[in-house]
mmCIF file of C-alpha atoms in Angstrom:
data_model
loop_
_atom_site.group_PDB
_atom_site.id
_atom_site.type_symbol
_atom_site.label_atom_id
_atom_site.label_comp_id
_atom_site.label_asym_id
_atom_site.label_seq_id
_atom_site.Cartn_x
_atom_site.Cartn_y
_atom_site.Cartn_z
ATOM 1 C CA MET W 1 157.722 207.322 91.829
ATOM 2 C CA GLY W 2 154.845 205.075 92.106
ATOM 3 C CA ASN W 3 153.514 206.840 95.687
ATOM 4 C CA TYR W 4 150.054 207.537 93.616
ATOM 5 C CA ARG W 5 146.918 207.516 95.541
ATOM 6 C CA PHE W 6 143.840 206.119 93.563
ATOM 7 C CA ILE W 7 140.189 206.694 94.859
ATOM 8 C CA ILE W 8 137.601 204.293 93.618
ATOM 9 C CA SER W 9 134.291 204.167 93.440
ATOM 10 C CA GLY W 10 131.600 201.836 91.986
ATOM 11 C CA GLY W 11 129.005 199.195 93.885
ATOM 12 C CA GLY W 12 125.369 198.407 94.892
ATOM 13 C CA THR W 13 125.758 195.281 93.153
ATOM 14 C CA GLY W 14 128.675 192.548 92.129
ATOM 15 C CA GLY W 15 128.414 194.009 88.527
ATOM 16 C CA HIS W 16 130.028 197.194 89.708
ATOM 17 C CA ILE W 17 132.230 195.942 92.831
ATOM 18 C CA TYR W 18 134.016 193.367 90.889
ATOM 19 C CA PRO W 19 135.131 195.341 88.141
ATOM 20 C CA ALA W 20 136.606 198.019 91.088
ATOM 21 C CA ILE W 21 138.602 195.370 92.797
ATOM 22 C CA ALA W 22 140.024 194.036 89.803
ATOM 23 C CA ILE W 23 141.527 197.316 88.571
ATOM 24 C CA ALA W 24 142.574 197.987 92.088
ATOM 25 C CA ASN W 25 144.727 194.758 92.014
ATOM 26 C CA GLU W 26 146.381 195.305 88.666
ATOM 27 C CA LEU W 27 147.138 199.099 90.210
ATOM 28 C CA LYS W 28 148.671 197.589 92.963
ATOM 29 C CA GLN W 29 150.550 194.944 90.874
ATOM 30 C CA ARG W 30 152.316 198.061 89.200
ATOM 31 C CA PHE W 31 152.435 200.424 91.602
ATOM 32 C CA ALA W 32 153.676 198.534 94.888
ATOM 33 C CA ASN W 33 153.437 201.560 97.012
ATOM 34 C CA ALA W 34 150.354 203.099 95.865
ATOM 35 C CA ASP W 35 147.360 204.119 98.223
ATOM 36 C CA PHE W 36 143.782 203.366 97.717
ATOM 37 C CA LEU W 37 140.362 204.459 99.118
ATOM 38 C CA PHE W 38 137.486 203.169 98.111
ATOM 39 C CA VAL W 39 133.860 204.917 98.766
ATOM 40 C CA GLY W 40 131.151 203.309 98.315
ATOM 41 C CA ALA W 41 127.028 203.255 99.525
ATOM 42 C CA LYS W 42 126.642 202.814 103.031
ATOM 43 C CA ASP W 43 124.206 200.164 103.127
ATOM 44 C CA LYS W 44 125.154 197.887 99.880
ATOM 45 C CA MET W 45 127.148 194.972 99.274
ATOM 46 C CA GLU W 46 130.758 196.920 98.586
ATOM 47 C CA MET W 47 130.788 197.374 102.391
ATOM 48 C CA GLU W 48 131.628 194.164 102.963
ATOM 49 C CA LYS W 49 133.147 192.895 99.697
ATOM 50 C CA VAL W 50 135.931 195.771 99.427
ATOM 51 C CA PRO W 51 137.315 195.174 102.768
ATOM 52 C CA GLN W 52 137.410 191.328 102.234
ATOM 53 C CA ALA W 53 139.794 191.748 99.065
ATOM 54 C CA GLY W 54 142.018 193.729 101.558
ATOM 55 C CA TYR W 55 141.087 197.151 100.845
ATOM 56 C CA VAL W 56 139.585 200.198 102.855
ATOM 57 C CA ILE W 57 136.177 201.669 101.880
ATOM 58 C CA GLU W 58 134.132 204.890 103.157
ATOM 59 C CA GLY W 59 130.722 204.786 102.979
ATOM 60 C CA LEU W 60 128.339 207.572 101.346
ATOM 61 C CA TRP W 61 124.605 208.175 102.667
ATOM 62 C CA ILE W 62 123.306 207.595 99.184
ATOM 63 C CA SER W 63 120.532 205.576 97.233
ATOM 64 C CA GLY W 64 118.894 205.719 93.926
ATOM 65 C CA LEU W 65 115.559 207.345 92.903
ATOM 66 C CA GLN W 66 112.702 204.800 93.126
ATOM 67 C CA ARG W 67 110.575 205.198 89.992
ATOM 68 C CA LYS W 68 107.760 206.367 92.133
ATOM 69 C CA LEU W 69 107.223 208.860 94.497
ATOM 70 C CA THR W 70 107.947 207.508 97.801
ATOM 71 C CA LEU W 71 109.448 208.642 101.357
ATOM 72 C CA LYS W 72 112.953 207.545 99.734
ATOM 73 C CA ASN W 73 112.793 209.996 97.152
ATOM 74 C CA LEU W 74 111.879 212.392 99.175
ATOM 75 C CA MET W 75 114.806 212.161 100.890
ATOM 76 C CA PHE W 76 116.933 211.905 97.952
ATOM 77 C CA PRO W 77 117.726 215.782 97.342
ATOM 78 C CA ILE W 78 119.200 215.461 101.248
ATOM 79 C CA LYS W 79 121.101 212.521 100.646
ATOM 80 C CA LEU W 80 122.827 213.697 97.603
ATOM 81 C CA ILE W 81 123.781 217.270 99.119
ATOM 82 C CA SER W 82 125.117 215.289 102.416
ATOM 83 C CA SER W 83 126.653 212.654 100.211
ATOM 84 C CA LEU W 84 128.125 215.541 97.750
ATOM 85 C CA LEU W 85 129.717 217.334 101.342
ATOM 86 C CA ARG W 86 131.107 213.838 102.423
ATOM 87 C CA ALA W 87 132.827 213.182 98.930
ATOM 88 C CA ARG W 88 134.261 216.472 98.857
ATOM 89 C CA LYS W 89 135.832 215.933 102.321
ATOM 90 C CA ILE W 90 137.291 212.761 101.305
ATOM 91 C CA VAL W 91 138.377 214.035 98.210
ATOM 92 C CA LYS W 92 140.438 217.113 99.961
ATOM 93 C CA ARG W 93 141.680 215.000 102.716
ATOM 94 C CA PHE W 94 142.970 211.874 100.545
ATOM 95 C CA LYS W 95 144.292 214.168 97.284
ATOM 96 C CA PRO W 96 143.861 211.561 94.802
ATOM 97 C CA ASP W 97 146.231 211.412 91.568
ATOM 98 C CA VAL W 98 143.334 209.624 89.629
ATOM 99 C CA ALA W 99 139.517 208.670 90.327
ATOM 100 C CA VAL W 100 138.107 205.512 89.193
ATOM 101 C CA GLY W 101 134.371 205.393 88.783
ATOM 102 C CA THR W 102 132.458 201.425 87.807
ATOM 103 C CA GLY W 103 128.927 202.882 87.966
ATOM 104 C CA GLY W 104 126.601 202.649 91.064
ATOM 105 C CA PHE W 105 125.244 205.459 93.124
ATOM 106 C CA ALA W 106 127.885 206.384 95.106
ATOM 107 C CA SER W 107 130.101 207.166 92.086
ATOM 108 C CA GLY W 108 128.402 209.835 91.118
ATOM 109 C CA PRO W 109 128.984 212.399 94.147
ATOM 110 C CA LEU W 110 132.493 210.936 94.537
ATOM 111 C CA LEU W 111 133.507 211.389 90.643
ATOM 112 C CA ARG W 112 131.778 214.573 90.871
ATOM 113 C CA MET W 113 133.581 216.042 93.649
ATOM 114 C CA ALA W 114 136.873 214.650 92.176
ATOM 115 C CA ALA W 115 136.513 216.174 89.056
ATOM 116 C CA SER W 116 136.015 219.779 90.252
ATOM 117 C CA ALA W 117 138.919 219.511 92.282
ATOM 118 C CA GLY W 118 140.687 219.003 89.448
ATOM 119 C CA VAL W 119 141.259 215.330 89.773
ATOM 120 C CA PRO W 120 141.507 213.002 86.172
ATOM 121 C CA CYS W 121 138.547 210.904 86.223
ATOM 122 C CA VAL W 122 138.147 207.549 84.479
ATOM 123 C CA LEU W 123 134.984 205.672 83.960
ATOM 124 C CA GLN W 124 134.295 201.979 83.218
ATOM 125 C CA GLU W 125 130.778 201.239 81.789
ATOM 126 C CA GLN W 126 130.324 197.535 81.818
ATOM 127 C CA ASN W 127 126.808 197.230 80.051
ATOM 128 C CA SER W 128 125.754 197.824 76.389
ATOM 129 C CA TYR W 129 123.310 200.361 77.550
ATOM 130 C CA ALA W 130 124.947 202.853 79.549
ATOM 131 C CA GLY W 131 123.782 203.286 83.514
ATOM 132 C CA ILE W 132 122.412 206.921 84.564
ATOM 133 C CA THR W 133 125.360 207.401 86.622
ATOM 134 C CA ASN W 134 127.981 206.960 84.233
ATOM 135 C CA LYS W 135 125.969 209.434 81.668
ATOM 136 C CA LEU W 136 125.719 211.982 83.874
ATOM 137 C CA LEU W 137 129.377 211.838 84.931
ATOM 138 C CA ALA W 138 130.562 211.508 81.198
ATOM 139 C CA ASP W 139 131.230 215.355 80.583
ATOM 140 C CA LYS W 140 133.469 215.327 83.778
ATOM 141 C CA ALA W 141 135.814 212.222 82.776
ATOM 142 C CA GLU W 142 138.990 212.160 80.720
ATOM 143 C CA LYS W 143 138.404 208.517 79.210
ATOM 144 C CA ILE W 144 135.667 206.115 79.033
ATOM 145 C CA CYS W 145 136.303 202.281 79.019
ATOM 146 C CA VAL W 146 134.105 200.514 77.708
ATOM 147 C CA ALA W 147 133.125 196.597 76.732
ATOM 148 C CA TYR W 148 130.589 197.294 73.753
ATOM 149 C CA ASP W 149 130.689 198.897 70.463
ATOM 150 C CA GLY W 150 128.287 201.648 69.738
ATOM 151 C CA MET W 151 128.688 203.380 73.027
ATOM 152 C CA GLU W 152 128.985 206.728 71.079
ATOM 153 C CA GLN W 153 125.223 207.036 71.507
ATOM 154 C CA PHE W 154 125.789 207.661 75.216
ATOM 155 C CA PHE W 155 129.330 208.911 75.171
ATOM 156 C CA PRO W 156 131.573 211.759 73.689
ATOM 157 C CA GLU W 157 133.029 209.673 70.869
ATOM 158 C CA GLU W 158 136.676 211.057 71.669
ATOM 159 C CA LYS W 159 136.779 209.633 75.191
ATOM 160 C CA ILE W 160 136.017 206.161 74.627
ATOM 161 C CA VAL W 161 138.180 203.373 74.687
ATOM 162 C CA LYS W 162 136.661 199.844 74.044
ATOM 163 C CA THR W 163 138.579 197.921 76.681
ATOM 164 C CA GLY W 164 136.558 195.171 77.817
ATOM 165 C CA ASN W 165 135.104 194.207 81.357
ATOM 166 C CA PRO W 166 137.782 193.443 83.930
ATOM 167 C CA VAL W 167 137.347 189.657 84.646
ATOM 168 C CA ARG W 168 138.300 187.550 87.152
ATOM 169 C CA ALA W 169 142.154 186.695 86.966
ATOM 170 C CA ASP W 170 141.674 182.805 87.477
ATOM 171 C CA LEU W 171 138.962 182.807 84.591
ATOM 172 C CA VAL W 172 141.598 184.339 81.982
ATOM 173 C CA ASN W 173 143.784 181.719 82.397
ATOM 174 C CA ASN W 174 141.624 178.659 83.228
ATOM 175 C CA GLN W 175 143.650 175.600 83.587
ATOM 176 C CA ILE W 176 141.473 173.296 85.638
ATOM 177 C CA PRO W 177 140.665 169.711 83.911
ATOM 178 C CA ARG W 178 137.477 168.736 83.371
ATOM 179 C CA GLU W 179 137.686 165.684 85.214
ATOM 180 C CA ALA W 180 139.074 167.245 88.084
ATOM 181 C CA ALA W 181 136.322 169.961 88.225
ATOM 182 C CA LEU W 182 133.751 167.222 88.073
ATOM 183 C CA LYS W 183 135.298 164.898 91.167
ATOM 184 C CA PHE W 184 135.335 168.428 93.019
ATOM 185 C CA PHE W 185 131.631 168.838 92.563
ATOM 186 C CA GLY W 186 130.967 165.137 92.961
ATOM 187 C CA LEU W 187 129.363 164.772 89.652
ATOM 188 C CA ASP W 188 129.665 162.259 87.232
ATOM 189 C CA ILE W 189 132.627 162.338 84.608
ATOM 190 C CA THR W 190 130.556 160.419 81.832
ATOM 191 C CA LYS W 191 127.428 162.655 82.005
ATOM 192 C CA PRO W 192 126.811 165.788 80.268
ATOM 193 C CA THR W 193 126.818 168.814 82.780
ATOM 194 C CA ILE W 194 124.764 172.029 82.800
ATOM 195 C CA LEU W 195 125.445 174.770 85.056
ATOM 196 C CA ILE W 196 122.945 177.239 85.979
ATOM 197 C CA LEU W 197 123.803 180.899 87.214
ATOM 198 C CA GLY W 198 121.703 183.350 88.454
ATOM 199 C CA GLY W 199 123.490 185.590 89.736
ATOM 200 C CA SER W 200 125.192 186.467 93.752
ATOM 201 C CA LEU W 201 121.683 186.591 95.020
ATOM 202 C CA GLY W 202 119.899 184.127 92.679
ATOM 203 C CA ALA W 203 117.072 184.311 90.139
ATOM 204 C CA ARG W 204 113.612 183.487 91.097
ATOM 205 C CA ARG W 205 112.510 183.073 87.417
ATOM 206 C CA ILE W 206 115.458 180.541 86.584
ATOM 207 C CA ASN W 207 115.289 178.398 89.460
ATOM 208 C CA GLN W 208 111.406 178.137 88.992
ATOM 209 C CA LEU W 209 112.456 176.920 85.366
ATOM 210 C CA ILE W 210 114.847 174.324 86.977
ATOM 211 C CA GLU W 211 112.460 173.337 89.177
ATOM 212 C CA SER W 212 109.566 172.683 86.610
ATOM 213 C CA GLU W 213 112.273 170.694 83.997
ATOM 214 C CA LEU W 214 114.067 168.248 86.373
ATOM 215 C CA ALA W 215 112.269 165.412 84.830
ATOM 216 C CA LEU W 216 113.249 166.707 81.530
ATOM 217 C CA PHE W 217 116.891 167.059 82.597
ATOM 218 C CA LYS W 218 116.366 163.852 83.919
ATOM 219 C CA LYS W 219 115.081 161.898 81.183
ATOM 220 C CA ARG W 220 117.804 163.344 78.701
ATOM 221 C CA GLY W 221 120.584 162.083 81.007
ATOM 222 C CA VAL W 222 122.150 165.213 82.027
ATOM 223 C CA GLN W 223 123.349 166.312 85.706
ATOM 224 C CA LEU W 224 123.090 169.756 87.031
ATOM 225 C CA LEU W 225 125.012 172.000 88.762
ATOM 226 C CA TRP W 226 122.610 174.768 90.116
ATOM 227 C CA GLN W 227 123.762 177.874 91.610
ATOM 228 C CA CYS W 228 120.409 179.102 93.003
ATOM 229 C CA GLY W 229 121.428 182.151 94.835
ATOM 230 C CA LYS W 230 121.543 182.615 98.938
ATOM 231 C CA LEU W 231 117.631 183.993 98.994
ATOM 232 C CA TYR W 232 116.592 180.591 97.463
ATOM 233 C CA TYR W 233 118.898 177.669 98.854
ATOM 234 C CA GLU W 234 116.787 176.517 101.780
ATOM 235 C CA GLU W 235 113.977 176.206 99.307
ATOM 236 C CA TYR W 236 115.646 174.218 96.684
ATOM 237 C CA LYS W 237 118.185 172.570 98.507
ATOM 238 C CA LYS W 238 115.693 169.580 98.822
ATOM 239 C CA TYR W 239 116.605 168.267 95.289
ATOM 240 C CA GLU W 240 119.959 167.791 95.796
ATOM 241 C CA SER W 241 121.038 164.102 94.489
ATOM 242 C CA ASP W 242 123.748 162.151 92.838
ATOM 243 C CA VAL W 243 122.555 164.306 89.429
ATOM 244 C CA VAL W 244 121.585 167.430 90.935
ATOM 245 C CA LYS W 245 124.001 169.538 93.094
ATOM 246 C CA VAL W 246 122.127 172.960 94.583
ATOM 247 C CA ARG W 247 124.590 175.630 95.705
ATOM 248 C CA ALA W 248 123.986 179.080 97.281
ATOM 249 C CA PHE W 249 127.116 180.311 95.930
ATOM 250 C CA LEU W 250 130.014 178.937 93.824
ATOM 251 C CA ASN W 251 133.151 180.025 95.274
ATOM 252 C CA LYS W 252 135.450 178.224 92.705
ATOM 253 C CA MET W 253 134.198 179.380 89.749
ATOM 254 C CA ASP W 254 136.906 178.287 87.297
ATOM 255 C CA PHE W 255 135.986 174.985 88.469
ATOM 256 C CA ALA W 256 132.066 175.477 87.599
ATOM 257 C CA TYR W 257 133.207 176.511 84.415
ATOM 258 C CA SER W 258 135.769 173.743 83.474
ATOM 259 C CA ALA W 259 132.549 171.216 84.533
ATOM 260 C CA ALA W 260 129.774 172.740 82.427
ATOM 261 C CA ASN W 261 129.135 171.536 78.754
ATOM 262 C CA ILE W 262 126.300 173.918 78.605
ATOM 263 C CA ILE W 263 125.237 177.084 80.918
ATOM 264 C CA ILE W 264 122.010 179.058 81.384
ATOM 265 C CA SER W 265 122.915 182.451 82.824
ATOM 266 C CA ARG W 266 121.360 185.839 83.432
ATOM 267 C CA ALA W 267 122.972 188.443 81.360
ATOM 268 C CA GLY W 268 124.815 190.633 83.736
ATOM 269 C CA ALA W 269 127.726 192.816 82.305
ATOM 270 C CA GLY W 270 130.087 190.766 83.906
ATOM 271 C CA SER W 271 128.414 187.060 83.441
ATOM 272 C CA VAL W 272 128.340 188.160 79.812
ATOM 273 C CA SER W 273 132.290 189.044 79.859
ATOM 274 C CA GLU W 274 133.120 185.870 81.574
ATOM 275 C CA LEU W 275 131.416 183.659 79.371
ATOM 276 C CA CYS W 276 132.866 184.917 76.273
ATOM 277 C CA LEU W 277 136.503 183.939 78.009
ATOM 278 C CA VAL W 278 134.923 180.660 79.232
ATOM 279 C CA GLY W 279 133.352 179.371 75.603
ATOM 280 C CA LYS W 280 130.768 177.267 76.279
ATOM 281 C CA PRO W 281 127.635 177.463 74.604
ATOM 282 C CA THR W 282 125.408 179.363 76.383
ATOM 283 C CA ILE W 283 121.534 180.099 76.664
ATOM 284 C CA PHE W 284 121.014 183.691 78.267
ATOM 285 C CA ILE W 285 117.400 184.553 80.412
ATOM 286 C CA PRO W 286 118.159 188.067 81.055
ATOM 287 C CA SER W 287 116.191 189.338 83.615
ATOM 288 C CA PRO W 288 113.558 192.016 82.978
ATOM 289 C CA ASN W 289 113.486 193.995 86.270
ATOM 290 C CA VAL W 290 116.934 196.298 85.539
ATOM 291 C CA ALA W 291 117.379 199.206 84.402
ATOM 292 C CA GLU W 292 116.412 200.419 80.770
ATOM 293 C CA ASP W 293 116.501 196.456 80.636
ATOM 294 C CA HIS W 294 120.305 196.306 80.268
ATOM 295 C CA GLN W 295 120.439 192.413 80.169
ATOM 296 C CA THR W 296 118.499 191.859 77.404
ATOM 297 C CA LYS W 297 120.594 194.322 75.290
ATOM 298 C CA ASN W 298 123.754 192.473 76.632
ATOM 299 C CA ALA W 299 122.730 189.265 75.521
ATOM 300 C CA LEU W 300 121.421 190.521 71.861
ATOM 301 C CA ALA W 301 125.109 192.054 71.410
ATOM 302 C CA LEU W 302 125.929 188.146 71.211
ATOM 303 C CA VAL W 303 122.694 186.752 69.715
ATOM 304 C CA LYS W 304 122.928 189.063 66.490
ATOM 305 C CA GLU W 305 126.783 188.000 66.316
ATOM 306 C CA ASN W 306 125.400 184.000 66.496
ATOM 307 C CA ALA W 307 127.325 183.657 69.813
ATOM 308 C CA ALA W 308 124.431 182.596 72.171
ATOM 309 C CA ILE W 309 121.139 182.091 72.714
ATOM 310 C CA MET W 310 118.615 184.313 74.514
ATOM 311 C CA ILE W 311 115.020 183.549 75.753
ATOM 312 C CA LYS W 312 113.046 185.450 77.443
ATOM 313 C CA GLU W 313 111.460 185.079 80.736
ATOM 314 C CA ASN W 314 108.051 185.370 79.436
ATOM 315 C CA GLU W 315 108.687 182.909 76.590
ATOM 316 C CA LEU W 316 110.468 180.596 78.999
ATOM 317 C CA ASP W 317 107.044 177.927 79.177
ATOM 318 C CA GLU W 318 106.860 177.771 75.480
ATOM 319 C CA ASN W 319 110.344 177.775 73.662
ATOM 320 C CA PHE W 320 112.989 176.562 76.720
ATOM 321 C CA LYS W 321 112.321 172.515 76.057
ATOM 322 C CA THR W 322 112.896 172.825 72.035
ATOM 323 C CA VAL W 323 115.726 175.089 72.308
ATOM 324 C CA PHE W 324 117.559 173.217 75.158
ATOM 325 C CA GLU W 325 116.948 169.758 73.480
ATOM 326 C CA GLY W 326 117.831 171.527 70.065
ATOM 327 C CA LEU W 327 120.882 172.622 71.621
ATOM 328 C CA LEU W 328 121.427 169.284 73.419
ATOM 329 C CA ASN W 329 121.293 167.278 70.455
ATOM 330 C CA SER W 330 123.356 169.189 68.123
ATOM 331 C CA GLU W 331 127.339 168.937 68.403
ATOM 332 C CA THR W 332 127.682 171.434 66.094
ATOM 333 C CA ARG W 333 125.711 173.721 67.313
ATOM 334 C CA GLN W 334 127.451 173.510 70.631
ATOM 335 C CA ALA W 335 130.944 173.768 68.365
ATOM 336 C CA GLN W 336 129.706 176.842 66.884
ATOM 337 C CA LEU W 337 128.255 178.952 69.745
ATOM 338 C CA SER W 338 131.321 177.792 71.711
ATOM 339 C CA ASN W 339 133.664 178.907 69.205
ATOM 340 C CA THR W 340 131.801 182.285 68.424
ATOM 341 C CA ILE W 341 131.609 183.131 71.749
ATOM 342 C CA LYS W 342 135.019 182.635 72.561
ATOM 343 C CA SER W 343 136.098 184.848 69.623
ATOM 344 C CA LEU W 344 134.439 187.987 71.179
ATOM 345 C CA GLY W 345 136.222 187.465 74.727
ATOM 346 C CA LEU W 346 138.585 190.491 75.916
ATOM 347 C CA PRO W 347 141.393 189.092 77.887
ATOM 348 C CA LYS W 348 143.255 191.806 78.724
ATOM 349 C CA SER W 349 140.599 193.936 79.600
ATOM 350 C CA THR W 350 141.949 194.976 83.305
ATOM 351 C CA GLU W 351 145.439 195.745 82.035
ATOM 352 C CA HIS W 352 144.203 198.057 79.057
ATOM 353 C CA ILE W 353 142.152 200.099 81.139
ATOM 354 C CA VAL W 354 145.032 200.410 83.913
ATOM 355 C CA ASP W 355 146.990 201.411 80.774
ATOM 356 C CA GLU W 356 144.287 204.680 80.596
ATOM 357 C CA ILE W 357 144.598 205.021 83.882
ATOM 358 C CA GLU W 358 148.408 205.339 83.707
ATOM 359 C CA LYS W 359 148.475 207.917 81.135
ATOM 360 C CA LEU W 360 146.614 210.022 83.137
ATOM 361 C CA LEU W 361 149.240 209.782 85.894
ATOM 362 C CA LYS W 362 152.113 211.601 83.656
#
């Protein structure tokens, strides 16, 4: 056996795409002869990222509902019907053994049609506050793999399995020595290093903060590895120096994490799960412009365990300097945050999710 067929859908942001790819990779390791088909939203980044990972993807003509009445919203029912019909055709043609959804708009129509064709469905919810697509699909799913406690407020309790979020394999067993990592980025091995992560596209408010605090960082003798995002690189590359390395994107995350003493980051679900495995003292600055303010909720789940620090965007001006200097000055606090965040990491998440998928093949 092993000629199984898996259909996987999720996308819109890296937070939905990377887990989907990680799950596919683990399935492929277990079932070398399996067939895979990804389904995404036509104009989103999965159409580029999934083929780069070596998988076939088909696009649906779907987008989310905007919060206000716009032409896009008036198109929504038409797009939805078109996507449902196309999803039904795809399921009929591909005949999957299991369908997996990792959130994002395209997974809605696809899993709805897979379930109505009698295909067992598994959902993977990354956030501590469930996304709308997964909430709508919950009644159709056999199993819902989550990363946080307390998810029975969104999903039927008997379907929930706490697995954690899939993270990149190279981060689970990161063996890069700190000195090698610092040399790789051209940084000084004697200085404390601050890693700044704004997500793949970048975070305007975090970039503005770093720019306004460059004098503070210089005065405190720290160096920066600043991932400003591809939308902002042209604007910030002028700050590149011996002690400030500005990057649009960091391809070698294992090196970046090894180099860091302190991390300043957004609080998307994928980042939070990765940072638990990395186990470095972290200051989260959640994006306030995301659905249901879920980044703040993700960060708070760690803050209440005393595993990280959070500063809201609107409190950066008054609090950042004090909080940052307090952390930099206290090795005890750094060690305590580091140990606690590491204890929350779930390194075998992808394997546990695939165990649940495997049970449905029987």
